[in-house]
């Protein structure tokens, strides 16, 4: 009788003992120390992220447009000068001001120099070789972030992030832009990955590299990760970060001395000019407080909206994502708030947080079902939970489709400047010493890498711009160590920046739009059109149709001009 009434001992696997008032997630699962767990699913491996990101970043490297003239004149042109002893110089590279670091340029010369030797006169290939190098840096850092997310939070969150990193327009374009803010973006991805891999010292070391070698102002975006890491393991994190910072600063000063021929630090000069020295960034344009919100939606569409909702989702998914993922994502809010307060705003200023926007949005999508779970019975069946699970792929699909529409519109609408300069290769019969003239389209000049050797000069024509334009490096004045008197930090035009006699022009680059006034190239008795490509007219095209490709509507609704290469008719 006693045998019949004795209660059975509950086993760990007994279904009757699994009910709990709290949910059970991957992050709660303990590690086995006896080796039994070896070989179990550890999340996404490295192969899939590397392949997916590799294909998309290669597409970006070969098809990306140049989004900002600062990329050309402050980075591509100095690199061209180091490789070929010709190129345009900006006032920031005058040794009088020394606001730009040649250490960052030298990193890219490591690829550009062997490529220039290998490809010879085909400088365009050198341009794309450097872009491939940027793509590789992006692939490695973003793949590390995806793998880290997978191992800590599971495949679903990592897969969503991978899809957005691959196809989000912002990441697609920023990943292969030759800009310090892009380099800081690589550092942000890799630093966040190392942080999630529980390697705080290495994470802070990478963060210091992104700040000093990349963009000094990005230090604010790295603060949450750095502070949390210091609290977690002060001694090792502090020593590693300090040693990395000191070594890079010393190396930067030595490189600056070698090129500017005076003891200075471009990192400190840039900070002093913009923070303490009264840098007048408003001279280069100002925007309203909503600029980054509008820009964020254009480049990330609904992904950006969901990323901003991460804070609202955090209380519901706190057990899964706090505190580590919150530390990783928090720079999104900190950086947008800080940059929105600055009068001068540019799209590239948000590049450092682009990967984090993808992470935040992915976390929100992954947490959709958590909004409808019964906290007393989280694993119980629920129609709303099932609907929420079904909405996850729909939301991701909508984001990816809108991202593709944005990318397609920009590449097909605005790629003419890069493509039209390539046509110069077919007109070398114009003779050595030819002069290429550019008027109001100077800000879309794709760099000297697209100028064949037979073209002796690229000159600017006065089309009404009153600001200071780049002027060629002058080796006779010292090259990189020169401090030309015509440079100033007030954006005031120099007398010698324009070609006074347009009759000296052999070729002319011009954008022909539907306007009531004629352009220089309109006189076909003097000029012949040797190449023309369509260019989207931003002013006359509706915002929605020019921003996103809508099938059967994009070409009909938008207005296009012609980007032209003209050649002077010989009399």
mmCIF file of C-alpha atoms in Angstrom, residues 186-456:
data_model
loop_
_atom_site.group_PDB
_atom_site.id
_atom_site.type_symbol
_atom_site.label_atom_id
_atom_site.label_comp_id
_atom_site.label_asym_id
_atom_site.label_seq_id
_atom_site.Cartn_x
_atom_site.Cartn_y
_atom_site.Cartn_z
ATOM 1 C CA UNK A 186 34.085 50.058 -38.772
ATOM 2 C CA UNK A 187 35.564 50.574 -35.307
ATOM 3 C CA UNK A 188 32.076 50.851 -33.799
ATOM 4 C CA UNK A 189 31.012 47.493 -35.264
ATOM 5 C CA UNK A 190 34.201 45.714 -34.215
ATOM 6 C CA UNK A 191 34.321 47.330 -30.769
ATOM 7 C CA UNK A 192 30.685 46.374 -30.109
ATOM 8 C CA UNK A 193 31.414 42.814 -31.249
ATOM 9 C CA UNK A 194 34.389 42.480 -28.910
ATOM 10 C CA UNK A 195 32.294 43.900 -26.089
ATOM 11 C CA UNK A 196 29.641 41.228 -26.679
ATOM 12 C CA UNK A 197 32.393 38.603 -26.898
ATOM 13 C CA UNK A 198 33.242 39.683 -23.325
ATOM 14 C CA UNK A 199 36.578 41.228 -24.335
ATOM 15 C CA UNK A 200 36.189 44.750 -22.881
ATOM 16 C CA UNK A 201 39.878 45.678 -23.023
ATOM 17 C CA UNK A 202 40.126 44.870 -26.728
ATOM 18 C CA UNK A 203 36.819 46.657 -27.338
ATOM 19 C CA UNK A 204 38.106 49.886 -25.796
ATOM 20 C CA UNK A 205 41.393 49.569 -27.695
ATOM 21 C CA UNK A 206 39.505 49.359 -30.996
ATOM 22 C CA UNK A 207 37.342 52.298 -29.908
ATOM 23 C CA UNK A 208 40.462 54.390 -29.280
ATOM 24 C CA UNK A 209 41.724 53.469 -32.749
ATOM 25 C CA UNK A 210 38.445 54.583 -34.311
ATOM 26 C CA UNK A 211 38.656 57.920 -32.515
ATOM 27 C CA UNK A 212 42.325 58.778 -33.071
ATOM 28 C CA UNK A 213 42.960 57.215 -36.470
ATOM 29 C CA UNK A 214 39.417 57.910 -37.696
ATOM 30 C CA UNK A 215 37.216 60.743 -36.485
ATOM 31 C CA UNK A 216 38.046 62.391 -33.111
ATOM 32 C CA UNK A 217 34.486 63.589 -32.549
ATOM 33 C CA UNK A 218 33.222 60.008 -32.513
ATOM 34 C CA UNK A 219 34.608 59.716 -28.978
ATOM 35 C CA UNK A 220 31.135 60.612 -27.719
ATOM 36 C CA UNK A 221 29.603 57.611 -29.509
ATOM 37 C CA UNK A 222 32.126 55.267 -27.863
ATOM 38 C CA UNK A 223 31.571 56.620 -24.343
ATOM 39 C CA UNK A 224 28.811 54.203 -23.164
ATOM 40 C CA UNK A 225 30.801 51.126 -24.120
ATOM 41 C CA UNK A 226 34.009 52.556 -22.662
ATOM 42 C CA UNK A 227 32.463 53.588 -19.337
ATOM 43 C CA UNK A 228 30.684 50.253 -18.869
ATOM 44 C CA UNK A 229 33.886 48.375 -19.698
ATOM 45 C CA UNK A 230 35.869 50.452 -17.184
ATOM 46 C CA UNK A 231 33.320 49.701 -14.480
ATOM 47 C CA UNK A 232 33.437 46.008 -15.316
ATOM 48 C CA UNK A 233 37.215 45.637 -15.470
ATOM 49 C CA UNK A 234 38.957 48.904 -14.726
ATOM 50 C CA UNK A 235 42.626 47.957 -14.611
ATOM 51 C CA UNK A 236 42.963 45.967 -17.837
ATOM 52 C CA UNK A 237 40.588 48.229 -19.785
ATOM 53 C CA UNK A 238 42.274 51.430 -18.635
ATOM 54 C CA UNK A 239 45.800 50.199 -19.330
ATOM 55 C CA UNK A 240 44.909 48.809 -22.769
ATOM 56 C CA UNK A 241 42.992 51.917 -23.800
ATOM 57 C CA UNK A 242 45.666 54.276 -22.488
ATOM 58 C CA UNK A 243 48.534 52.433 -24.192
ATOM 59 C CA UNK A 244 46.635 52.284 -27.505
ATOM 60 C CA UNK A 245 45.776 55.986 -27.338
ATOM 61 C CA UNK A 246 49.310 57.084 -26.460
ATOM 62 C CA UNK A 247 50.937 54.950 -29.158
ATOM 63 C CA UNK A 248 48.533 56.190 -31.846
ATOM 64 C CA UNK A 249 48.853 59.830 -30.768
ATOM 65 C CA UNK A 250 52.652 59.648 -30.835
ATOM 66 C CA UNK A 251 52.602 57.930 -34.213
ATOM 67 C CA UNK A 252 50.141 60.539 -35.531
ATOM 68 C CA UNK A 253 52.368 63.416 -34.367
ATOM 69 C CA UNK A 254 55.430 61.844 -36.004
ATOM 70 C CA UNK A 255 53.576 61.377 -39.293
ATOM 71 C CA UNK A 256 52.229 64.938 -39.139
ATOM 72 C CA UNK A 257 55.777 66.211 -38.606
ATOM 73 C CA UNK A 258 57.032 64.241 -41.585
ATOM 74 C CA UNK A 259 54.423 65.759 -43.899
ATOM 75 C CA UNK A 260 53.771 69.212 -42.426
ATOM 76 C CA UNK A 261 57.449 69.751 -41.468
ATOM 77 C CA UNK A 262 56.536 71.154 -38.078
ATOM 78 C CA UNK A 263 55.613 69.693 -34.724
ATOM 79 C CA UNK A 264 51.846 69.591 -34.580
ATOM 80 C CA UNK A 265 48.951 67.236 -33.988
ATOM 81 C CA UNK A 266 46.134 67.224 -36.500
ATOM 82 C CA UNK A 267 43.886 65.444 -33.985
ATOM 83 C CA UNK A 268 44.292 68.235 -31.422
ATOM 84 C CA UNK A 269 44.135 70.948 -34.093
ATOM 85 C CA UNK A 270 40.794 69.645 -35.343
ATOM 86 C CA UNK A 271 39.322 69.501 -31.849
ATOM 87 C CA UNK A 272 40.620 72.956 -30.918
ATOM 88 C CA UNK A 273 39.341 74.523 -34.138
ATOM 89 C CA UNK A 274 35.839 73.102 -33.800
ATOM 90 C CA UNK A 275 35.414 73.157 -30.019
ATOM 91 C CA UNK A 276 37.643 75.869 -28.588
ATOM 92 C CA UNK A 277 38.941 77.830 -31.541
ATOM 93 C CA UNK A 278 35.695 79.277 -32.816
ATOM 94 C CA UNK A 279 35.449 77.072 -35.881
ATOM 95 C CA UNK A 280 32.773 78.588 -38.064
ATOM 96 C CA UNK A 281 31.184 75.459 -39.464
ATOM 97 C CA UNK A 282 28.013 77.427 -40.235
ATOM 98 C CA UNK A 283 29.926 78.905 -43.173
ATOM 99 C CA UNK A 284 29.384 75.570 -44.937
ATOM 100 C CA UNK A 285 25.608 75.517 -44.437
ATOM 101 C CA UNK A 286 23.172 75.003 -41.590
ATOM 102 C CA UNK A 287 20.166 72.729 -41.173
ATOM 103 C CA UNK A 288 17.207 72.495 -38.801
ATOM 104 C CA UNK A 289 16.921 70.185 -35.800
ATOM 105 C CA UNK A 290 14.910 67.604 -37.764
ATOM 106 C CA UNK A 291 17.607 67.114 -40.427
ATOM 107 C CA UNK A 292 18.957 63.837 -39.034
ATOM 108 C CA UNK A 293 15.491 62.433 -38.447
ATOM 109 C CA UNK A 294 14.596 63.032 -42.094
ATOM 110 C CA UNK A 295 17.972 61.816 -43.266
ATOM 111 C CA UNK A 296 17.757 58.733 -41.060
ATOM 112 C CA UNK A 297 14.415 57.774 -42.555
ATOM 113 C CA UNK A 298 15.700 58.256 -46.107
ATOM 114 C CA UNK A 299 18.656 55.949 -45.510
ATOM 115 C CA UNK A 300 17.001 53.389 -43.211
ATOM 116 C CA UNK A 301 13.240 53.925 -43.743
ATOM 117 C CA UNK A 302 11.215 51.990 -41.151
ATOM 118 C CA UNK A 303 14.400 50.466 -39.743
ATOM 119 C CA UNK A 304 15.237 53.912 -38.363
ATOM 120 C CA UNK A 305 11.791 54.296 -36.806
ATOM 121 C CA UNK A 306 12.050 50.903 -35.094
ATOM 122 C CA UNK A 307 15.567 51.705 -33.870
ATOM 123 C CA UNK A 308 14.249 54.793 -32.104
ATOM 124 C CA UNK A 309 11.592 52.595 -30.449
ATOM 125 C CA UNK A 310 14.216 50.336 -28.841
ATOM 126 C CA UNK A 311 14.021 52.256 -25.550
ATOM 127 C CA UNK A 312 10.256 51.761 -25.423
ATOM 128 C CA UNK A 313 10.707 48.035 -26.057
ATOM 129 C CA UNK A 314 13.482 47.614 -23.492
ATOM 130 C CA UNK A 315 11.244 47.325 -20.357
ATOM 131 C CA UNK A 316 9.359 44.460 -22.008
ATOM 132 C CA UNK A 317 12.488 42.651 -23.217
ATOM 133 C CA UNK A 318 14.735 43.741 -20.354
ATOM 134 C CA UNK A 319 15.729 40.227 -19.383
ATOM 135 C CA UNK A 320 17.016 39.541 -22.892
ATOM 136 C CA UNK A 321 18.731 42.796 -23.766
ATOM 137 C CA UNK A 322 19.791 44.614 -20.601
ATOM 138 C CA UNK A 323 22.368 45.730 -19.877
ATOM 139 C CA UNK A 324 24.835 44.694 -22.609
ATOM 140 C CA UNK A 325 22.706 45.301 -25.700
ATOM 141 C CA UNK A 326 21.420 48.558 -24.260
ATOM 142 C CA UNK A 327 25.034 49.695 -23.791
ATOM 143 C CA UNK A 328 25.777 48.793 -27.421
ATOM 144 C CA UNK A 329 22.699 50.556 -28.813
ATOM 145 C CA UNK A 330 22.673 53.646 -26.560
ATOM 146 C CA UNK A 331 25.046 55.686 -28.813
ATOM 147 C CA UNK A 332 22.193 55.914 -31.343
ATOM 148 C CA UNK A 333 20.258 58.239 -29.047
ATOM 149 C CA UNK A 334 23.280 60.019 -27.612
ATOM 150 C CA UNK A 335 24.808 60.728 -31.004
ATOM 151 C CA UNK A 336 21.628 61.860 -32.774
ATOM 152 C CA UNK A 337 20.767 64.193 -29.885
ATOM 153 C CA UNK A 338 24.239 65.717 -29.796
ATOM 154 C CA UNK A 339 24.626 66.126 -33.564
ATOM 155 C CA UNK A 340 21.136 67.607 -33.906
ATOM 156 C CA UNK A 341 22.205 70.477 -31.646
ATOM 157 C CA UNK A 342 25.022 71.459 -34.016
ATOM 158 C CA UNK A 343 24.090 74.073 -36.655
ATOM 159 C CA UNK A 344 26.179 72.485 -39.444
ATOM 160 C CA UNK A 345 24.830 69.045 -40.336
ATOM 161 C CA UNK A 346 25.893 66.490 -42.920
ATOM 162 C CA UNK A 347 24.758 62.962 -43.669
ATOM 163 C CA UNK A 348 28.235 61.506 -43.087
ATOM 164 C CA UNK A 349 28.227 62.717 -39.478
ATOM 165 C CA UNK A 350 25.850 59.864 -38.590
ATOM 166 C CA UNK A 351 27.989 57.121 -40.158
ATOM 167 C CA UNK A 352 29.529 55.882 -36.856
ATOM 168 C CA UNK A 353 26.140 54.710 -35.526
ATOM 169 C CA UNK A 354 24.790 53.181 -38.750
ATOM 170 C CA UNK A 355 25.445 49.524 -37.715
ATOM 171 C CA UNK A 356 23.853 50.180 -34.315
ATOM 172 C CA UNK A 357 20.665 51.394 -35.992
ATOM 173 C CA UNK A 358 20.423 47.962 -37.633
ATOM 174 C CA UNK A 359 21.025 46.207 -34.311
ATOM 175 C CA UNK A 360 18.398 48.273 -32.476
ATOM 176 C CA UNK A 361 15.760 47.770 -35.162
ATOM 177 C CA UNK A 362 16.463 44.025 -35.304
ATOM 178 C CA UNK A 363 16.054 43.747 -31.543
ATOM 179 C CA UNK A 364 12.655 45.471 -31.738
ATOM 180 C CA UNK A 365 11.449 43.192 -34.546
ATOM 181 C CA UNK A 366 12.703 40.112 -32.701
ATOM 182 C CA UNK A 367 10.754 41.230 -29.623
ATOM 183 C CA UNK A 368 7.379 41.696 -31.327
ATOM 184 C CA UNK A 369 5.846 38.573 -29.670
ATOM 185 C CA UNK A 370 6.989 39.759 -26.224
ATOM 186 C CA UNK A 371 4.454 42.574 -26.433
ATOM 187 C CA UNK A 372 1.598 40.065 -26.184
ATOM 188 C CA UNK A 373 2.954 37.326 -23.933
ATOM 189 C CA UNK A 374 1.194 36.523 -20.676
ATOM 190 C CA UNK A 375 3.776 37.239 -17.985
ATOM 191 C CA UNK A 376 2.289 34.476 -15.819
ATOM 192 C CA UNK A 377 2.355 31.931 -18.627
ATOM 193 C CA UNK A 378 4.909 33.187 -21.196
ATOM 194 C CA UNK A 379 5.098 29.905 -23.084
ATOM 195 C CA UNK A 380 1.358 29.437 -23.382
ATOM 196 C CA UNK A 381 -0.402 29.573 -26.770
ATOM 197 C CA UNK A 382 -1.750 32.966 -27.834
ATOM 198 C CA UNK A 383 -3.269 34.136 -31.096
ATOM 199 C CA UNK A 384 -1.710 37.584 -30.717
ATOM 200 C CA UNK A 385 1.717 36.071 -30.135
ATOM 201 C CA UNK A 386 1.363 33.994 -33.307
ATOM 202 C CA UNK A 387 0.332 37.084 -35.266
ATOM 203 C CA UNK A 388 3.310 38.991 -33.869
ATOM 204 C CA UNK A 389 5.642 36.206 -34.976
ATOM 205 C CA UNK A 390 4.123 36.381 -38.444
ATOM 206 C CA UNK A 391 4.664 40.158 -38.516
ATOM 207 C CA UNK A 392 8.413 39.810 -37.984
ATOM 208 C CA UNK A 393 9.288 38.644 -41.517
ATOM 209 C CA UNK A 394 6.762 41.100 -42.958
ATOM 210 C CA UNK A 395 8.392 44.037 -41.172
ATOM 211 C CA UNK A 396 11.860 42.889 -42.205
ATOM 212 C CA UNK A 397 10.739 42.395 -45.809
ATOM 213 C CA UNK A 398 9.201 45.867 -45.943
ATOM 214 C CA UNK A 399 12.427 47.424 -44.642
ATOM 215 C CA UNK A 400 14.603 45.535 -47.112
ATOM 216 C CA UNK A 401 12.358 46.377 -50.086
ATOM 217 C CA UNK A 402 12.319 50.070 -49.177
ATOM 218 C CA UNK A 403 16.092 49.978 -48.715
ATOM 219 C CA UNK A 404 16.585 48.482 -52.156
ATOM 220 C CA UNK A 405 14.298 51.155 -53.624
ATOM 221 C CA UNK A 406 16.401 53.885 -52.017
ATOM 222 C CA UNK A 407 19.709 52.384 -53.145
ATOM 223 C CA UNK A 408 18.461 51.860 -56.699
ATOM 224 C CA UNK A 409 17.202 55.436 -56.930
ATOM 225 C CA UNK A 410 20.468 57.006 -55.776
ATOM 226 C CA UNK A 411 22.750 54.856 -57.913
ATOM 227 C CA UNK A 412 20.703 55.252 -61.092
ATOM 228 C CA UNK A 413 19.796 58.877 -60.490
ATOM 229 C CA UNK A 414 23.150 60.326 -59.479
ATOM 230 C CA UNK A 415 25.953 58.123 -60.865
ATOM 231 C CA UNK A 416 26.519 60.260 -63.989
ATOM 232 C CA UNK A 417 29.435 62.354 -62.569
ATOM 233 C CA UNK A 418 31.644 59.305 -61.974
ATOM 234 C CA UNK A 419 30.682 57.661 -65.260
ATOM 235 C CA UNK A 420 31.040 60.747 -67.455
ATOM 236 C CA UNK A 421 34.662 61.373 -66.377
ATOM 237 C CA UNK A 422 35.563 57.852 -67.537
ATOM 238 C CA UNK A 423 34.820 58.957 -71.105
ATOM 239 C CA UNK A 424 37.937 61.152 -71.051
ATOM 240 C CA UNK A 425 39.955 57.991 -71.695
ATOM 241 C CA UNK A 426 38.565 57.866 -75.247
ATOM 242 C CA UNK A 427 39.693 61.363 -76.273
ATOM 243 C CA UNK A 428 43.445 61.333 -75.792
ATOM 244 C CA UNK A 429 43.771 62.599 -79.364
ATOM 245 C CA UNK A 430 43.194 66.055 -77.852
ATOM 246 C CA UNK A 431 46.889 65.999 -77.023
ATOM 247 C CA UNK A 432 49.097 66.267 -73.968
ATOM 248 C CA UNK A 433 48.487 69.335 -71.858
ATOM 249 C CA UNK A 434 44.751 69.499 -72.468
ATOM 250 C CA UNK A 435 42.747 71.575 -70.002
ATOM 251 C CA UNK A 436 39.573 70.225 -68.419
ATOM 252 C CA UNK A 437 37.281 72.950 -67.095
ATOM 253 C CA UNK A 438 34.552 72.566 -64.492
ATOM 254 C CA UNK A 439 32.159 75.307 -63.449
ATOM 255 C CA UNK A 440 29.311 74.926 -60.980
ATOM 256 C CA UNK A 441 29.816 71.160 -60.973
ATOM 257 C CA UNK A 442 33.137 71.408 -59.087
ATOM 258 C CA UNK A 443 31.529 69.807 -56.010
ATOM 259 C CA UNK A 444 30.774 66.619 -57.985
ATOM 260 C CA UNK A 445 34.342 66.211 -59.262
ATOM 261 C CA UNK A 446 35.076 62.509 -58.567
ATOM 262 C CA UNK A 447 38.841 63.014 -57.962
ATOM 263 C CA UNK A 448 42.021 63.105 -60.038
ATOM 264 C CA UNK A 449 41.958 59.304 -60.253
ATOM 265 C CA UNK A 450 39.499 59.792 -63.135
ATOM 266 C CA UNK A 451 41.723 62.268 -64.994
ATOM 267 C CA UNK A 452 43.948 60.676 -67.695
ATOM 268 C CA UNK A 453 47.597 61.660 -67.909
ATOM 269 C CA UNK A 454 47.167 63.571 -71.161
ATOM 270 C CA UNK A 455 44.988 66.120 -69.337
ATOM 271 C CA UNK A 456 47.491 68.629 -68.013
#
